[in-house]
Structures are given as C-alpha cells and as structure tokens.
Amino acid sequence: MKAIRIHEFGGPEVLRYEDVPDPQPRKDQILVRVKACAMNHLDLWVRKGLPGVKLPHILGSDIAGEIVESGEYITGFKAGQRVLLAPMHFCNHCAKCVAGLQNQCPEFTVLGNLVDGGNCELIAVPAVNVIPIPDNLDFNQAASVPLVFLTAWHMLVGRAGIRQGQTVLVLGGGSGVGIAAIQIAKLFHARVITTAGDEKKLGKARALGADHGINHYQQKISQEVRSITNKEGVDIVVEHVGAATWEESMKSLKPGGTIVTCGATTGSNAAFDLRFVFSRQLSFLGSYMGTMGELYEVLGHVFAGRLKPVVDRVFPLKEARAAHEYMEASQMFGKIVLAP
Ligand SMILES: [Zn+2]
C-alpha cells in the first residue's frame, strides 16, 4: 500500500509518500481501508520529534474508512461497513481499561503517536476501536470528529464538570478543540466567550454558537472578559495555548473558577503566584484525550446532528507536505483532512 512515512524527524520535507507492506491483521483485529485521515497539531509534534516514536513511522490519528475484513475472533462487523476509529491505543485488560478509564492505561497512546497511524491506505486495529458511522456523515466529516470532540468533551464534561448556565472562555475558537468546545459548551446552555486572531475566524466561531469574540492580537483577553461578564470572570477556561495565554486565563477566572488544559502549543512553562491560586480558590485541571465511554457519549451528539464537525480543506494523501505547511501557517478554521 501507499503511506506517508517519516524516516527522520524534521520539517515538512521529511514526509515521504512511499510503498510499504500491507498490514497483516491478527485474528482479533479488523482491517480498514482508510478513506480520510484528519490532521491534528500532534502530527506536527510527532514529525518534529517526540520521545518514544520509532522510525520509520506513519502519522495520523483521526481515521474514517470502510471495513475490508474482520479477524476470525470477531463478530458483529461486516465488510464494506462505514466506520470511524477511536483514535487511541490501550491494552484493554488492565485495571484502568476494564474500569473504563482507557486514557489512564499504562499503554495508552494516541494512534499515530507511539503506534503507526492512518496516513496510509490500510490499517489493522482491535475491534474495540471500530465504530460504525451513519450515512449522513461523509468520511471527511467523520475523520474530523474523534480526537478533538473527545478531547473537548473530556475537558468540559469529564474534568471541569460543566453545568448549565455557566460562562466558559474557549481559547483559540478556530482550532479543532476550540470548535468542539464552543459547541459542547452551548449544548450545556453555557455563555461562551472565545478568542481568535482575526475577524473572519471570530465570525465563524459566532456562527457555531459563541456569544462573544475577542481578537487576541488586538485586545487583552482578561480585560475583555471582565467587561463582557460585568467584572465577574468566567467559570471555566478551556486552555490549550499554554505559555502565551496562561496568565490571561488565570486573570479571566471568577473566584472558584477552573482552568482545564490539554495542550501548550506556544510553550509549556507557566509561572503563577500561589497566593492568587489559594486566595481565589482556583482549580487547574489536566486533561488528556478521554475514555471510550466519553467517545460514545460525544459521538451520540455528533450522529444526531447536535454537534457538527468542521472541515476546512481536504488534500490528497500524497500532498501531505503541502497539508503540513498549510497547518503550520495557521490559516485554517476547522480540520485539514488527508484522503488516500
Ligand atoms: Zn490498559
């Protein structure tokens, strides 16, 4: 089959479109023909070099496609079925996995991170990863759902415990996680304030349900939040930006407020005054992907049309390099998809 592989870490030039052996599915695996694989910032981090990634390596976490064949031990699936894949790898038998806390499994990793991913034509995965999709979702849309909607659901629902009527600040409203978080917060009838780098993206974020937009290049986030909330601040900040926004995120919280973070795109060192944390009774929560139960929960809303994936642009798989360059230029609103 054809695949995009890296043989060394580096810039977009290390992505190679080449022939690799077809995967040989085990008896407990399903072979899926990849029709679409959506990109995430993780693809850029892995390409640049993350610890534990073995070379050569196939990138890509968010996969939708058709079942080619199921292993002997598997029942309940049939060839030709349209599916998406849970974008994670876990052992499925440790105490955490059987308790439904797959993202705390010692073997947990994201597809395309420590295990090969979906920038290829065929992939073999355990049946637990394979989830049928309804006909009203095309492959590009389906591939645009799993990682970001699961991440945002775990952040807001699993970790921060969002309640109806709260006020939520979603940083980077044009990012994959931002687009998902805005919609999930609105599902809980929250008031949503979001940020983006230009008016066009803010307009699109409003169209998804955001009540207020802040241009983070022209306005100071915490000041705008204070004025929008009548000096109260927000209940929850959805953080994934990191060093560049951490202080503004803290200052945007109301007393008792929560920052939930799943990433640090601009840098991972944040400094803060502990007195500010205890006197205002703030909570800082870490969040990483989510559980299979949460994935099914959020997919229920996607399949029913209450949450909508946003596809920015589809590139042919062999043009992965152009897709990486496009993502690094940060001009997208929504997901970039690679289609074999
Ligand atoms: Zn496990």
Coordinates of C-alpha atoms and ligand atoms in Angstrom, one line a residue, residues 91-92 94 97 105, ligand 1:
C91 CA -4.3 -2.6 26.4
N92 CA -8.0 -3.3 27.1
C94 CA -5.6 -3.6 32.8
C97 CA -9.1 -0.2 31.0
C105 CA -3.9 2.8 30.9
Ligands
ZN1 ZN -5.0 -0.9 29.9

